[in-house]
Amino acid sequence: MKRLFLVDDSFFMRDMLKGVLVRQNYEIVGEACNAANAILGVKETLPDVIILDIRLGESSGLEVLKKIKEELKEIKVIICSGVNNNDTISKAILCGADNYLIKPFSFKELFHLISN
């Protein structure tokens, strides 16, 4: 069973993802709405996969991504964002994102990326 950590500033998005992912037998080991809590939570729980939004209120998901990949390279990071421009996608990949999903996305696509 894959252990997941959710990072999104939207409570609705985190709650919706939790419900869908738990029904698919994924374990949600933590969640955060900002960069500081995300980094602390990931270090404490050591998930297999992080589902990370780019926009986190006053902080950036790219900051979280860089910090996580500096210290915990083995954790898979899937960016799920409404930001759909080549510059941001390129930055995310250069910072170590394993995948980039553009909102809205299909759950089937998300499940595939988590599992592979």
JSON list of N, CA and C in Angstrom, two decimals, residues 19-58:
[
{"chain": "A", "resi": 19, "resn": "GLY", "atom": "N", "xyz": [-10.60, 11.47, 0.28]},
{"chain": "A", "resi": 19, "resn": "GLY", "atom": "CA", "xyz": [-11.72, 10.56, 0.11]},
{"chain": "A", "resi": 19, "resn": "GLY", "atom": "C", "xyz": [-11.53, 9.61, -1.06]},
{"chain": "A", "resi": 20, "resn": "VAL", "atom": "N", "xyz": [-11.13, 10.14, -2.18]},
{"chain": "A", "resi": 20, "resn": "VAL", "atom": "CA", "xyz": [-10.94, 9.33, -3.39]},
{"chain": "A", "resi": 20, "resn": "VAL", "atom": "C", "xyz": [-9.78, 8.35, -3.22]},
{"chain": "A", "resi": 21, "resn": "LEU", "atom": "N", "xyz": [-8.68, 8.82, -2.67]},
{"chain": "A", "resi": 21, "resn": "LEU", "atom": "CA", "xyz": [-7.48, 7.98, -2.54]},
{"chain": "A", "resi": 21, "resn": "LEU", "atom": "C", "xyz": [-7.66, 6.87, -1.51]},
{"chain": "A", "resi": 22, "resn": "VAL", "atom": "N", "xyz": [-8.33, 7.16, -0.41]},
{"chain": "A", "resi": 22, "resn": "VAL", "atom": "CA", "xyz": [-8.58, 6.13, 0.61]},
{"chain": "A", "resi": 22, "resn": "VAL", "atom": "C", "xyz": [-9.46, 5.03, 0.04]},
{"chain": "A", "resi": 23, "resn": "ARG", "atom": "N", "xyz": [-10.44, 5.40, -0.77]},
{"chain": "A", "resi": 23, "resn": "ARG", "atom": "CA", "xyz": [-11.30, 4.39, -1.40]},
{"chain": "A", "resi": 23, "resn": "ARG", "atom": "C", "xyz": [-10.53, 3.49, -2.37]},
{"chain": "A", "resi": 24, "resn": "GLN", "atom": "N", "xyz": [-9.38, 3.96, -2.84]},
{"chain": "A", "resi": 24, "resn": "GLN", "atom": "CA", "xyz": [-8.53, 3.16, -3.72]},
{"chain": "A", "resi": 24, "resn": "GLN", "atom": "C", "xyz": [-7.44, 2.43, -2.93]},
{"chain": "A", "resi": 25, "resn": "ASN", "atom": "N", "xyz": [-7.59, 2.41, -1.61]},
{"chain": "A", "resi": 25, "resn": "ASN", "atom": "CA", "xyz": [-6.68, 1.70, -0.71]},
{"chain": "A", "resi": 25, "resn": "ASN", "atom": "C", "xyz": [-5.29, 2.32, -0.58]},
{"chain": "A", "resi": 26, "resn": "TYR", "atom": "N", "xyz": [-5.20, 3.63, -0.78]},
{"chain": "A", "resi": 26, "resn": "TYR", "atom": "CA", "xyz": [-3.96, 4.34, -0.48]},
{"chain": "A", "resi": 26, "resn": "TYR", "atom": "C", "xyz": [-4.05, 4.83, 0.96]},
{"chain": "A", "resi": 27, "resn": "GLU", "atom": "N", "xyz": [-2.91, 4.88, 1.62]},
{"chain": "A", "resi": 27, "resn": "GLU", "atom": "CA", "xyz": [-2.86, 5.37, 3.00]},
{"chain": "A", "resi": 27, "resn": "GLU", "atom": "C", "xyz": [-2.42, 6.84, 2.99]},
{"chain": "A", "resi": 28, "resn": "ILE", "atom": "N", "xyz": [-3.22, 7.70, 3.59]},
{"chain": "A", "resi": 28, "resn": "ILE", "atom": "CA", "xyz": [-2.86, 9.11, 3.71]},
{"chain": "A", "resi": 28, "resn": "ILE", "atom": "C", "xyz": [-2.16, 9.27, 5.06]},
{"chain": "A", "resi": 29, "resn": "VAL", "atom": "N", "xyz": [-0.85, 9.54, 5.01]},
{"chain": "A", "resi": 29, "resn": "VAL", "atom": "CA", "xyz": [-0.07, 9.63, 6.25]},
{"chain": "A", "resi": 29, "resn": "VAL", "atom": "C", "xyz": [0.03, 11.06, 6.78]},
{"chain": "A", "resi": 30, "resn": "GLY", "atom": "N", "xyz": [-0.39, 12.03, 5.97]},
{"chain": "A", "resi": 30, "resn": "GLY", "atom": "CA", "xyz": [-0.36, 13.41, 6.42]},
{"chain": "A", "resi": 30, "resn": "GLY", "atom": "C", "xyz": [-0.83, 14.36, 5.35]},
{"chain": "A", "resi": 31, "resn": "GLU", "atom": "N", "xyz": [-1.04, 15.60, 5.79]},
{"chain": "A", "resi": 31, "resn": "GLU", "atom": "CA", "xyz": [-1.44, 16.65, 4.87]},
{"chain": "A", "resi": 31, "resn": "GLU", "atom": "C", "xyz": [-1.00, 17.99, 5.42]},
{"chain": "A", "resi": 32, "resn": "ALA", "atom": "N", "xyz": [-0.85, 18.96, 4.53]},
{"chain": "A", "resi": 32, "resn": "ALA", "atom": "CA", "xyz": [-0.44, 20.30, 4.93]},
{"chain": "A", "resi": 32, "resn": "ALA", "atom": "C", "xyz": [-1.03, 21.32, 3.97]},
{"chain": "A", "resi": 33, "resn": "CYS", "atom": "N", "xyz": [-1.19, 22.55, 4.48]},
{"chain": "A", "resi": 33, "resn": "CYS", "atom": "CA", "xyz": [-1.74, 23.62, 3.65]},
{"chain": "A", "resi": 33, "resn": "CYS", "atom": "C", "xyz": [-0.69, 24.69, 3.34]},
{"chain": "A", "resi": 34, "resn": "ASN", "atom": "N", "xyz": [0.53, 24.53, 3.87]},
{"chain": "A", "resi": 34, "resn": "ASN", "atom": "CA", "xyz": [1.58, 25.52, 3.60]},
{"chain": "A", "resi": 34, "resn": "ASN", "atom": "C", "xyz": [2.95, 24.84, 3.54]},
{"chain": "A", "resi": 35, "resn": "ALA", "atom": "N", "xyz": [3.94, 25.58, 3.09]},
{"chain": "A", "resi": 35, "resn": "ALA", "atom": "CA", "xyz": [5.28, 25.01, 2.87]},
{"chain": "A", "resi": 35, "resn": "ALA", "atom": "C", "xyz": [5.92, 24.51, 4.16]},
{"chain": "A", "resi": 36, "resn": "ALA", "atom": "N", "xyz": [5.88, 25.31, 5.21]},
{"chain": "A", "resi": 36, "resn": "ALA", "atom": "CA", "xyz": [6.54, 24.93, 6.46]},
{"chain": "A", "resi": 36, "resn": "ALA", "atom": "C", "xyz": [5.98, 23.63, 7.02]},
{"chain": "A", "resi": 37, "resn": "ASN", "atom": "N", "xyz": [4.66, 23.52, 7.10]},
{"chain": "A", "resi": 37, "resn": "ASN", "atom": "CA", "xyz": [4.05, 22.30, 7.62]},
{"chain": "A", "resi": 37, "resn": "ASN", "atom": "C", "xyz": [4.27, 21.11, 6.69]},
{"chain": "A", "resi": 38, "resn": "ALA", "atom": "N", "xyz": [4.33, 21.38, 5.40]},
{"chain": "A", "resi": 38, "resn": "ALA", "atom": "CA", "xyz": [4.57, 20.29, 4.45]},
{"chain": "A", "resi": 38, "resn": "ALA", "atom": "C", "xyz": [5.95, 19.68, 4.67]},
{"chain": "A", "resi": 39, "resn": "ILE", "atom": "N", "xyz": [6.96, 20.52, 4.77]},
{"chain": "A", "resi": 39, "resn": "ILE", "atom": "CA", "xyz": [8.33, 20.03, 4.94]},
{"chain": "A", "resi": 39, "resn": "ILE", "atom": "C", "xyz": [8.47, 19.26, 6.25]},
{"chain": "A", "resi": 40, "resn": "LEU", "atom": "N", "xyz": [7.94, 19.82, 7.34]},
{"chain": "A", "resi": 40, "resn": "LEU", "atom": "CA", "xyz": [7.99, 19.13, 8.64]},
{"chain": "A", "resi": 40, "resn": "LEU", "atom": "C", "xyz": [7.24, 17.81, 8.59]},
{"chain": "A", "resi": 41, "resn": "GLY", "atom": "N", "xyz": [6.03, 17.83, 8.03]},
{"chain": "A", "resi": 41, "resn": "GLY", "atom": "CA", "xyz": [5.21, 16.63, 7.97]},
{"chain": "A", "resi": 41, "resn": "GLY", "atom": "C", "xyz": [5.82, 15.53, 7.13]},
{"chain": "A", "resi": 42, "resn": "VAL", "atom": "N", "xyz": [6.41, 15.89, 6.01]},
{"chain": "A", "resi": 42, "resn": "VAL", "atom": "CA", "xyz": [7.04, 14.89, 5.15]},
{"chain": "A", "resi": 42, "resn": "VAL", "atom": "C", "xyz": [8.24, 14.27, 5.86]},
{"chain": "A", "resi": 43, "resn": "LYS", "atom": "N", "xyz": [9.04, 15.08, 6.55]},
{"chain": "A", "resi": 43, "resn": "LYS", "atom": "CA", "xyz": [10.20, 14.54, 7.28]},
{"chain": "A", "resi": 43, "resn": "LYS", "atom": "C", "xyz": [9.76, 13.59, 8.39]},
{"chain": "A", "resi": 44, "resn": "GLU", "atom": "N", "xyz": [8.63, 13.87, 9.02]},
{"chain": "A", "resi": 44, "resn": "GLU", "atom": "CA", "xyz": [8.13, 13.02, 10.10]},
{"chain": "A", "resi": 44, "resn": "GLU", "atom": "C", "xyz": [7.51, 11.72, 9.59]},
{"chain": "A", "resi": 45, "resn": "THR", "atom": "N", "xyz": [6.81, 11.78, 8.47]},
{"chain": "A", "resi": 45, "resn": "THR", "atom": "CA", "xyz": [6.05, 10.61, 8.01]},
{"chain": "A", "resi": 45, "resn": "THR", "atom": "C", "xyz": [6.74, 9.79, 6.93]},
{"chain": "A", "resi": 46, "resn": "LEU", "atom": "N", "xyz": [7.68, 10.39, 6.22]},
{"chain": "A", "resi": 46, "resn": "LEU", "atom": "CA", "xyz": [8.41, 9.71, 5.13]},
{"chain": "A", "resi": 46, "resn": "LEU", "atom": "C", "xyz": [7.48, 8.93, 4.20]},
{"chain": "A", "resi": 47, "resn": "PRO", "atom": "N", "xyz": [6.61, 9.64, 3.49]},
{"chain": "A", "resi": 47, "resn": "PRO", "atom": "CA", "xyz": [5.68, 8.97, 2.57]},
{"chain": "A", "resi": 47, "resn": "PRO", "atom": "C", "xyz": [6.39, 8.42, 1.34]},
{"chain": "A", "resi": 48, "resn": "ASP", "atom": "N", "xyz": [5.68, 7.58, 0.61]},
{"chain": "A", "resi": 48, "resn": "ASP", "atom": "CA", "xyz": [6.18, 7.09, -0.68]},
{"chain": "A", "resi": 48, "resn": "ASP", "atom": "C", "xyz": [5.99, 8.14, -1.76]},
{"chain": "A", "resi": 49, "resn": "VAL", "atom": "N", "xyz": [4.87, 8.87, -1.67]},
{"chain": "A", "resi": 49, "resn": "VAL", "atom": "CA", "xyz": [4.49, 9.83, -2.71]},
{"chain": "A", "resi": 49, "resn": "VAL", "atom": "C", "xyz": [3.93, 11.09, -2.05]},
{"chain": "A", "resi": 50, "resn": "ILE", "atom": "N", "xyz": [4.32, 12.25, -2.60]},
{"chain": "A", "resi": 50, "resn": "ILE", "atom": "CA", "xyz": [3.74, 13.53, -2.19]},
{"chain": "A", "resi": 50, "resn": "ILE", "atom": "C", "xyz": [2.94, 14.06, -3.37]},
{"chain": "A", "resi": 51, "resn": "ILE", "atom": "N", "xyz": [1.71, 14.47, -3.09]},
{"chain": "A", "resi": 51, "resn": "ILE", "atom": "CA", "xyz": [0.89, 15.15, -4.09]},
{"chain": "A", "resi": 51, "resn": "ILE", "atom": "C", "xyz": [0.90, 16.62, -3.69]},
{"chain": "A", "resi": 52, "resn": "LEU", "atom": "N", "xyz": [1.50, 17.45, -4.54]},
{"chain": "A", "resi": 52, "resn": "LEU", "atom": "CA", "xyz": [1.87, 18.82, -4.18]},
{"chain": "A", "resi": 52, "resn": "LEU", "atom": "C", "xyz": [1.31, 19.85, -5.16]},
{"chain": "A", "resi": 53, "resn": "ASP", "atom": "N", "xyz": [0.65, 20.86, -4.61]},
{"chain": "A", "resi": 53, "resn": "ASP", "atom": "CA", "xyz": [0.19, 21.99, -5.42]},
{"chain": "A", "resi": 53, "resn": "ASP", "atom": "C", "xyz": [1.32, 23.00, -5.55]},
{"chain": "A", "resi": 54, "resn": "ILE", "atom": "N", "xyz": [1.36, 23.75, -6.64]},
{"chain": "A", "resi": 54, "resn": "ILE", "atom": "CA", "xyz": [2.38, 24.79, -6.85]},
{"chain": "A", "resi": 54, "resn": "ILE", "atom": "C", "xyz": [2.08, 26.01, -5.99]},
{"chain": "A", "resi": 55, "resn": "ARG", "atom": "N", "xyz": [0.82, 26.40, -5.95]},
{"chain": "A", "resi": 55, "resn": "ARG", "atom": "CA", "xyz": [0.43, 27.60, -5.20]},
{"chain": "A", "resi": 55, "resn": "ARG", "atom": "C", "xyz": [-0.04, 27.21, -3.80]},
{"chain": "A", "resi": 56, "resn": "LEU", "atom": "N", "xyz": [0.68, 27.73, -2.81]},
{"chain": "A", "resi": 56, "resn": "LEU", "atom": "CA", "xyz": [0.35, 27.43, -1.42]},
{"chain": "A", "resi": 56, "resn": "LEU", "atom": "C", "xyz": [0.17, 28.73, -0.63]},
{"chain": "A", "resi": 57, "resn": "GLY", "atom": "N", "xyz": [-0.75, 29.54, -1.06]},
{"chain": "A", "resi": 57, "resn": "GLY", "atom": "CA", "xyz": [-0.96, 30.82, -0.39]},
{"chain": "A", "resi": 57, "resn": "GLY", "atom": "C", "xyz": [0.24, 31.71, -0.59]},
{"chain": "A", "resi": 58, "resn": "GLU", "atom": "N", "xyz": [0.92, 32.05, 0.50]},
{"chain": "A", "resi": 58, "resn": "GLU", "atom": "CA", "xyz": [2.07, 32.96, 0.42]},
{"chain": "A", "resi": 58, "resn": "GLU", "atom": "C", "xyz": [3.38, 32.25, 0.11]}
]
